Every structure is written in structure tokens, then in C-alpha cells.
Coordinates of C-alpha atoms and ligand atoms in Angstrom, one line a residue:
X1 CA 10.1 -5.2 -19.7
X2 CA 10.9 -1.3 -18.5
X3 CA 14.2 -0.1 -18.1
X4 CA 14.7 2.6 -15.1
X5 CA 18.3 4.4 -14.8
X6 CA 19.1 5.6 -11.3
X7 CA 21.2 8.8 -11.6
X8 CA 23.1 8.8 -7.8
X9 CA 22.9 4.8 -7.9
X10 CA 26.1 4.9 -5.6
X11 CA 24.5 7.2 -3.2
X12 CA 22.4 6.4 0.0
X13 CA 18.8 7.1 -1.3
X14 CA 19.8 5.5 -4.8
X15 CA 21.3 2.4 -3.4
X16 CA 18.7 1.6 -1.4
X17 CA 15.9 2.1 -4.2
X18 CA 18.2 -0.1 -6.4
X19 CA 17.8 -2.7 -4.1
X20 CA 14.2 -2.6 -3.6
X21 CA 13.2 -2.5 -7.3
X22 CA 15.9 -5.4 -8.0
X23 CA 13.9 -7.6 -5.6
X24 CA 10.8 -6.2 -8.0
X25 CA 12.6 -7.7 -10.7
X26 CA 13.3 -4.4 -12.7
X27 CA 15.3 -4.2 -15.5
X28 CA 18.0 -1.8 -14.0
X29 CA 20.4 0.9 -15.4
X30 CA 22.8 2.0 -12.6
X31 CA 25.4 4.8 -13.4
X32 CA 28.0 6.3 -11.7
X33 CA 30.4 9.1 -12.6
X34 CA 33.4 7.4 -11.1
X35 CA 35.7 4.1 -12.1
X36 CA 35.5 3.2 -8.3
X37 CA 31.6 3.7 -8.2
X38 CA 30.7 1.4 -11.4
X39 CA 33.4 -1.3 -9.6
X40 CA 31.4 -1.2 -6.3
X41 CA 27.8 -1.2 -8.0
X42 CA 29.1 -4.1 -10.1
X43 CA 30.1 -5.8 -7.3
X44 CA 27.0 -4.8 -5.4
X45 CA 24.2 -5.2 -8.1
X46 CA 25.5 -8.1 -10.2
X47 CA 22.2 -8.5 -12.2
X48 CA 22.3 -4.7 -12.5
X49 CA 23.2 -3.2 -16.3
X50 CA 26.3 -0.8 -14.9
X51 CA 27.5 1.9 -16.7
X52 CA 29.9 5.3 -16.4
X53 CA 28.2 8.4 -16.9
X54 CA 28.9 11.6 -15.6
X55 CA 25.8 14.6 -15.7
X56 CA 28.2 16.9 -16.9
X57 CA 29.2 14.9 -19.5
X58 CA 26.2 15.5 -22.7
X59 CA 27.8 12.8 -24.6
X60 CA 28.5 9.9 -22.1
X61 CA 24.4 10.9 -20.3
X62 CA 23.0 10.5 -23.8
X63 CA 24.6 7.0 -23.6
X64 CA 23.4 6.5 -20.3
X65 CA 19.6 7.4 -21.5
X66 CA 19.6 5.6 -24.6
X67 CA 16.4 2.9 -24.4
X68 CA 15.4 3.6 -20.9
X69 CA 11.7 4.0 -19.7
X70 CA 12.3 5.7 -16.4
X71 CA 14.7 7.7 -14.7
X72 CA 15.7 8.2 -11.0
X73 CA 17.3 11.1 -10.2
X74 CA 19.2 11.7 -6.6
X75 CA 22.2 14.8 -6.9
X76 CA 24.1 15.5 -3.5
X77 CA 24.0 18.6 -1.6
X78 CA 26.9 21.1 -2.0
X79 CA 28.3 19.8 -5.5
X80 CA 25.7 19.8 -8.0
X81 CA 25.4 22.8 -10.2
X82 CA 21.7 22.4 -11.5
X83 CA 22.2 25.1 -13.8
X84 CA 24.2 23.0 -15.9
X85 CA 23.1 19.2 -14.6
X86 CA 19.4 19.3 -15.3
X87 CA 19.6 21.1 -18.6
X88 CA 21.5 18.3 -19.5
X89 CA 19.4 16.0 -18.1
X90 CA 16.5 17.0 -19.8
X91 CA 18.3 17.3 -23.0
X92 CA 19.5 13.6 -22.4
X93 CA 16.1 12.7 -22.1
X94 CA 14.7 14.7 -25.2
X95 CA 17.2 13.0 -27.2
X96 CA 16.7 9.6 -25.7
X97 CA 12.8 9.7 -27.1
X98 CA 12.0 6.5 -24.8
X99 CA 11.8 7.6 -21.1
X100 CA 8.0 7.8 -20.2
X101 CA 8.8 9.4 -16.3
X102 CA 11.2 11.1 -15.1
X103 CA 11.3 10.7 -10.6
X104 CA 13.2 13.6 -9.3
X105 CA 14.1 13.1 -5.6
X106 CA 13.4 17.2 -4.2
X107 CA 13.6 18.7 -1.0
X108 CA 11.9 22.5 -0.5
X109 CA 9.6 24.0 0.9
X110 CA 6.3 23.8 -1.5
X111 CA 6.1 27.5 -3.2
X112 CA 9.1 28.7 -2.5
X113 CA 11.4 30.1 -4.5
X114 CA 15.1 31.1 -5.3
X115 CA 14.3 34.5 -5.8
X116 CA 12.9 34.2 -1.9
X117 CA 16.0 32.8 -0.4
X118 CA 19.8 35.3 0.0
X119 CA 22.4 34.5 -2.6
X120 CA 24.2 33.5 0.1
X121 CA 21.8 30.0 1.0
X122 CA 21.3 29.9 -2.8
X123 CA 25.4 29.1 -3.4
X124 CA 25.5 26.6 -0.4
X125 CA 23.9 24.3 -2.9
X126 CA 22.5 22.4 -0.7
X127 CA 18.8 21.5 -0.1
X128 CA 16.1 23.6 -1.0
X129 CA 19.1 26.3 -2.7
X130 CA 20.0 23.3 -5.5
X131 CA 16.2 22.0 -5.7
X132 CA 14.7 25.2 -6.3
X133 CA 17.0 26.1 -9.3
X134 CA 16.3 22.4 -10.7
X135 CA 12.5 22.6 -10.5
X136 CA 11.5 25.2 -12.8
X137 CA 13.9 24.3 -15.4
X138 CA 12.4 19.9 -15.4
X139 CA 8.7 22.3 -14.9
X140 CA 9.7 24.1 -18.2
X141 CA 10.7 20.9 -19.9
X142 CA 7.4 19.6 -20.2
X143 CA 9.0 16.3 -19.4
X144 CA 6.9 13.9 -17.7
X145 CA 7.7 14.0 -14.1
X146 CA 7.1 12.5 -10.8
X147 CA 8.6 14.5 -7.7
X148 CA 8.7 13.6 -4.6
X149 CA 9.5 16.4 -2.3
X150 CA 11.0 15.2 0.7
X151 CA 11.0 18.7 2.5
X152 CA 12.4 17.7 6.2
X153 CA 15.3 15.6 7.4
X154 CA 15.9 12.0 6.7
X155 CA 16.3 9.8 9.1
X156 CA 19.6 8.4 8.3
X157 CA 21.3 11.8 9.1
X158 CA 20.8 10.1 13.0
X159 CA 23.9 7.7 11.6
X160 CA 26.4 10.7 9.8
X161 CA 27.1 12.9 13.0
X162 CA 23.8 12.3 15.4
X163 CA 24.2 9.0 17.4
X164 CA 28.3 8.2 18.2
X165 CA 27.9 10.6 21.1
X166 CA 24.6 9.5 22.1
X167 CA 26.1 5.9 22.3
X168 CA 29.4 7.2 24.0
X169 CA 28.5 10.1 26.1
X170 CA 24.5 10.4 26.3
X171 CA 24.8 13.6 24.6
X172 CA 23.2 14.8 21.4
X173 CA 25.6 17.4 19.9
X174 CA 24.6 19.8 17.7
X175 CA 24.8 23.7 17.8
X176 CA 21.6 25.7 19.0
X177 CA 21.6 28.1 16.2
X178 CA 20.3 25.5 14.2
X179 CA 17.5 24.5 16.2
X180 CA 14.0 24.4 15.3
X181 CA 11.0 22.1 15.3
X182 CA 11.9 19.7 12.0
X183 CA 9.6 16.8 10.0
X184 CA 11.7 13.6 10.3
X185 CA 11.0 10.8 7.6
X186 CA 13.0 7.4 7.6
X187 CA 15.2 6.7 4.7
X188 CA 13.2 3.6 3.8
X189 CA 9.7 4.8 3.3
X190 CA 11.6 7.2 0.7
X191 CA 12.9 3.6 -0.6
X192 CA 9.2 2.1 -0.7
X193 CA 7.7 5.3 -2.2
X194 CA 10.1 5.8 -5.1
X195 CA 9.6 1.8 -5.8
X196 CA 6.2 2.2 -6.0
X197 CA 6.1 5.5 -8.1
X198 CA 8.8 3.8 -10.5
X199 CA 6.6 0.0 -11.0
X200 CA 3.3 2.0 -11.0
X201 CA 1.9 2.3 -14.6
X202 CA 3.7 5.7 -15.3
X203 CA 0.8 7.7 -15.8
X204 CA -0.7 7.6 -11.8
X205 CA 2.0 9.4 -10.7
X206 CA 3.3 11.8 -13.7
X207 CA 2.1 15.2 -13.0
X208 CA 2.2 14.8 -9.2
X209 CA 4.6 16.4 -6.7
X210 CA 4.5 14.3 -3.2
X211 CA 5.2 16.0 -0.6
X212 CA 6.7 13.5 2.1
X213 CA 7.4 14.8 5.6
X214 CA 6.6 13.4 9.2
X215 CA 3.4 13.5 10.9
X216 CA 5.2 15.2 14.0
X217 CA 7.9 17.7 14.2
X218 CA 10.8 17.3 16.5
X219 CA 13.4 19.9 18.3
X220 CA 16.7 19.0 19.6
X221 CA 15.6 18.4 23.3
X222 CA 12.7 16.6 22.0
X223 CA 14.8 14.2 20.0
X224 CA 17.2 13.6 23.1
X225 CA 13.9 12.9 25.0
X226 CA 13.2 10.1 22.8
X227 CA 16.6 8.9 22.7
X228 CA 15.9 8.7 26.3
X229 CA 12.8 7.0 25.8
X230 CA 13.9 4.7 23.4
X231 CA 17.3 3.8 25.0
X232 CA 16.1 3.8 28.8
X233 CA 19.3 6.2 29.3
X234 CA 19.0 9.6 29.9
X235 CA 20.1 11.3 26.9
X236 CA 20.9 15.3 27.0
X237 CA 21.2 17.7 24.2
X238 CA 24.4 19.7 24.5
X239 CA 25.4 22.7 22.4
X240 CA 28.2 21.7 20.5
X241 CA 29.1 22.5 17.2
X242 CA 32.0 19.1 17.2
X243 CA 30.5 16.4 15.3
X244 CA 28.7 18.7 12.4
X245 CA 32.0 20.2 12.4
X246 CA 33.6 16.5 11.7
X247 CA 31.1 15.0 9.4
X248 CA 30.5 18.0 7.0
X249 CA 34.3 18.7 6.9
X250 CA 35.0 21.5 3.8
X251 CA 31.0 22.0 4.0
X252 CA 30.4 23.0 7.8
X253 CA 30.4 27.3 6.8
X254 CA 28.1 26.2 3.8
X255 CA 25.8 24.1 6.0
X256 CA 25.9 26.5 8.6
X257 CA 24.7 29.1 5.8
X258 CA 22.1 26.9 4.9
X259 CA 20.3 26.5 8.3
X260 CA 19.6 30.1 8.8
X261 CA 17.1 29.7 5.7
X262 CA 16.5 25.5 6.9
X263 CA 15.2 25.7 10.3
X264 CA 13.4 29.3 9.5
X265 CA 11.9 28.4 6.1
X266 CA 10.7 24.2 6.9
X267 CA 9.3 25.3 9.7
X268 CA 6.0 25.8 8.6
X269 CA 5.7 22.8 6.0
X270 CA 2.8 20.6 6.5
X271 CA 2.5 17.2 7.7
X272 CA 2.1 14.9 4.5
X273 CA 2.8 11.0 4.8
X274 CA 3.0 10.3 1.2
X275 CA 3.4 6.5 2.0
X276 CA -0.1 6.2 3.4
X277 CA -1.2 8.2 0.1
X278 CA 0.6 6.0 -2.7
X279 CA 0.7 3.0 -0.4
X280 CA -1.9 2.6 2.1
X281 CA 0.7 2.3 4.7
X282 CA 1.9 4.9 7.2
X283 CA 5.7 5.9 7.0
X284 CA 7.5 5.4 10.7
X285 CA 7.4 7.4 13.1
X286 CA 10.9 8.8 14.8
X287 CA 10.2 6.7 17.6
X288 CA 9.7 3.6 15.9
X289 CA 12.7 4.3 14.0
X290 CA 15.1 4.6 17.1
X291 CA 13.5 1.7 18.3
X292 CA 14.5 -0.3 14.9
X293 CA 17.8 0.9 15.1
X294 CA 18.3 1.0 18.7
X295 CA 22.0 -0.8 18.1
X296 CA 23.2 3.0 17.0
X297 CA 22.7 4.6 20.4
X298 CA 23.3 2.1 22.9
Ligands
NAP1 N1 19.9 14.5 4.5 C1 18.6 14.9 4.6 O1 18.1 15.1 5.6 C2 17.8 15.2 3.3 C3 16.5 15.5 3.4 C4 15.7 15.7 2.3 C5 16.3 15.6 1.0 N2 17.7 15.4 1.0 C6 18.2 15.3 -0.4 O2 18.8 14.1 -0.7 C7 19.7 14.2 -1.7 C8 21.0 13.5 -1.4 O3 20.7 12.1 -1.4 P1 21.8 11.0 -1.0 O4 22.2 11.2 0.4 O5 21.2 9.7 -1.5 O6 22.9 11.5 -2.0 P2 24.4 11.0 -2.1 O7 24.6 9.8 -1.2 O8 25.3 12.1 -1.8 O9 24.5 10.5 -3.6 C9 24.7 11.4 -4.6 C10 24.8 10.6 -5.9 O10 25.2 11.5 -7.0 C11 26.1 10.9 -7.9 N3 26.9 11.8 -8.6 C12 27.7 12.8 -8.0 N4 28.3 13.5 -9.0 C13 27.8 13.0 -10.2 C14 28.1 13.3 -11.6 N5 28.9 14.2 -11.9 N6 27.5 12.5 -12.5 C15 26.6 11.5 -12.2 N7 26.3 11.2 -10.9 C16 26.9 11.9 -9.9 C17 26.9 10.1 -6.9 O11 27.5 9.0 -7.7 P3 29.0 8.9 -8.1 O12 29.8 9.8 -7.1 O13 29.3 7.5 -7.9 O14 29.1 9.4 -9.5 C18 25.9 9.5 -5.9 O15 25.4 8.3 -6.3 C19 20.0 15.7 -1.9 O16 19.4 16.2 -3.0 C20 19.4 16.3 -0.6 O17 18.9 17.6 -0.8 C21 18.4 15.1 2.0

């Protein structure tokens, strides 16, 4: 049987895969960097091989790699200094001799580059500014890797600072300099597409880079219309800066950096429902999603 570590196995998108590939009956390797995250995924994936490992850490992600097949690899926004996490990563791997794909979660704009965004987005960190400087360095590995490029919003960023107004107010808050017409793909066709990709013989998917985005893009008054729709209220978009403000806390300048180059540069990224492609199935539509979770706005 194959052993697949989950690098960001505490973390929404890593969590979630976990517990789809446990139901595959995987052999699992979940990490976390933190004595309070290895508890919790313990306690949360009993059947689960749990260990401490932190990327910046050669010594303890060698241990981590040691006899595993696969690897899964989420790092947060803001925080994760590819420069130094993914050369590590790849020299984990080398060293391991055993992993026969590496699946790097990504999220950028296909062909662009850092050289093509200010230094200013590139520090942010976040989004396209940490994926780009990770990408050419797991390209110039020759590693064997799967990504899939998830180059829109997710879903699940309805739940962080989107829908407590919405439910309380009827308002969607956020401020208009960050507008544009945005992708939106739901957190568990990421789920179902990274299980696939990981229980797939490795060699279908190694040398691919799935792009995943929605089939329709969305701006702020057209989401508040479907929240409308969905909830039978009517929902207005208000510009108000308070709940991004709240949820992104130290990071609000940084984010705020980030969407002059996030609703300019995603603009113009295709349609691609890499679900239907790898599965046969086509990933949910925003509206179907609101409808499923209709309990956050209402
Ligand atoms: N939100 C969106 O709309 C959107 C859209 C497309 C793509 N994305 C991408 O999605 C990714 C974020 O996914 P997510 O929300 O699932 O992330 P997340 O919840 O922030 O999880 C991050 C993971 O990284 C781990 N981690 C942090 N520091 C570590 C270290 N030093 N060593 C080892 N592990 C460490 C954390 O584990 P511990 O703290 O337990 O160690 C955690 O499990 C980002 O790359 C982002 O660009 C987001």
C-alpha cells in the first residue's frame, strides 16, 4: 500500500483532502509544524500516521519524507517564504528516494511571472506572489509533479468575512477597490480533485498542471444578487472595508497590496473545470453552492 504525506494537514484544503482519502483507505502521513496541530490531527485522524515536522526544519522534513509515495502540499498565504520552504522540500524529497508524485496546491495566473508583478505584491506573499516563486524552483527539480492551479477564489472564503453580514444585515461588505469579475470554485471539488490525482496511478497526472477555476465569473453585486436569489432576501453590496479589516487582522495592508495585482491580473484567466476533466463530473456552480450552504446567510 502507498503512503501520501499532506504538508498543511491542519489547514482547510489539507483537512479536508485527509478526510476524503481516509474514506479511500490511504495509508496517511499527516504533519504539522506545531505541538497543538499534531494533538488536534491525532484526535481528528486516529488511523492517521501523525507526525511533527516543520518545512523549515531540513532535518525533522527528511523525517517527515522518509518511505512516502506521494506528497500533498498546501502553504498559507502571507507566511510562507518559498525561497527557503520548497528548496527544502525538494531536497526532502531527493533524499527520501521513494516519493513517485509530488501534488502542489497553486494559485496564479497561467504564464505569469514574478518578474511581471511589483515587489510590492511579490512580499505580500500571498497568492500568486508565493506561488510564482515556488513554481520554477519544483519546475527545475525535475521532480515529478502534479499541480493543480487553482487560480480564482475558493468558495469557503464566503465563511471567513463574506456571510455574517449577509445573515445579520443583508449586506455584502467588502471594499470597491477590490472589485472585479472573479472564478469562484467550491472547496470540495478541490477535495475530490486532489483525491483523485493522489489514488490515480501516479503517472496520469505527473507532468500536468490543472488549471481549476469556475465556469462563470462573478462581481460583488452579482454575488449579492445571488445571495438574493438563493436566500429570497434582498441582499445589497455595501462598500465597506469592516469585515476584511477583522478577518485578515495584521494582514489587511498586505491583502490590500495584493488585490491591486488580484482583481487586475485573474481577470482574464480562462474557464477550466478541472473536475469534469479528471472526473467526469462538473464542479458546482456558485449558486448551487449558496444553495448547499444556505444555513450561512440566512
Ligand atoms: N482563499 C482562496 O480563495 C484561495 C484561492 C486559491 C488558492 N488559495 C491557496 O490556498 C492555500 C491556502 O490553503 P488553506 O486555506 O488550506 O491553508 P491554511 O488553512 O492556511 O493551512 C496552511 C497549512 O500550512 C501548515 N504550515 C504552516 N507553517 C508550517 C511550517 N512551518 N511547516 C509545516 N507546515 C506548516 C499549517 O500547519 P501547522 O500550522 O499545523 O503547521 C497548515 O496546515 C494558499 O496557498 C492560497 O494561495 C486560496
Amino acid at each position: 500500500m502507498e503512503r501520501v504525506l499532506i504538508l498543511g494537514a491542519t489547514g482547510n484544503i489539507g483537512a479536508l483532502a485527509a478526510n476524503r482519502l481516509i474514506r479511500e483507505n490511504v495509508i496517511l502521513r499527516l504533519v504539522s509544524s506545531r505541538e497543538s496541530g499534531v494533538h488536534s490531527l491525532r484526535e481528528r485522524f486516529p488511523t492517521a500516521e501523525v507526525m511533527q515536522a516543520d518545512w523549515y526544519d531540513p532535518v525533522s522534513l527528511k523525517t517527515a519524507m522518509r518511505d512516502v509515495d506521494r506528497v500533498f502540499i498546501v502553504t498559507p498565504d502571507f507566511v510562507t517564504d518559498e525561497t527557503v520552504v520548497t528548496p527544502n522540500i525538494i531536497e526532502a524529497v531527493r533524499d527520501a528516494g521513494s516519493v513517485a508524485q509530488i501534488v502542489r496546491l497553486s494559485a496564479m495566473p497561467p504564464g505569469l511571472k514574478a518578474t511581471d508583478v511589483s515587489k510590492e505584491v511579490l512580499a505580500t506573499r500571498c497568492g500568486a506572489a508565493q506561488h510564482m516563486v515556488a513554481k520554477p524552483l519544483l519546475d527545475a527539480s525535475g521532480l515529478p509533479i502534479t499541480y493543480l492551479n487553482v487560480a480564482c477564489w475558493i468558495m469557503f472564503n464566503l465563511s471567513w468575512y463574506l456571510s455574517e453580514p449577509v445573515k445579520t444585515k443583508q449586506q455584502l461588505l467588502m471594499p470597491a477597490v477590490t472589485d472585479a469579475p472573479r472564478r469562484w470554485v467550491s472547496e470540495e471539488d478541490i477535495a475530490d480533485v486532489i483525491v483523485r490525482v493522489l489514488t490515480d496511478k501516479p503517472e496520469i497526472h505527473v507532468g500536468q498542471d490543472y488549471l481549476m477555476t469556475g465556469a462563470e465569473q462573478f462581481d460583488y453585486e452579482d454575488v449579492a444578487r445571488l445571495l438574493s436569489d438563493v436566500t429570497g432576501k434582498a441582499i445589497t453590496y455595501v462598500d465597506d472595508d469592516s469585515m476584511l479589516r477583522t478577518s485578515m487582522g495584521d494582514h489587511f495592508d498586505a491583502v490590500m497590496t495584493y488585490y491591486t495585482h488580484e482583481s487586475r491580473d485573474y481577470v482574464s484567466v480562462p474557464a477550466s473545470d478541472a473536475k469534469l476533466k479528471i472526473l467526469g463530473v462538473h464542479q458546482m456552480t456558485l449558486q448551487e453552492y449558496l444553495t448547499k450552504n444556505i444555513a450561512m446567510f440566512v
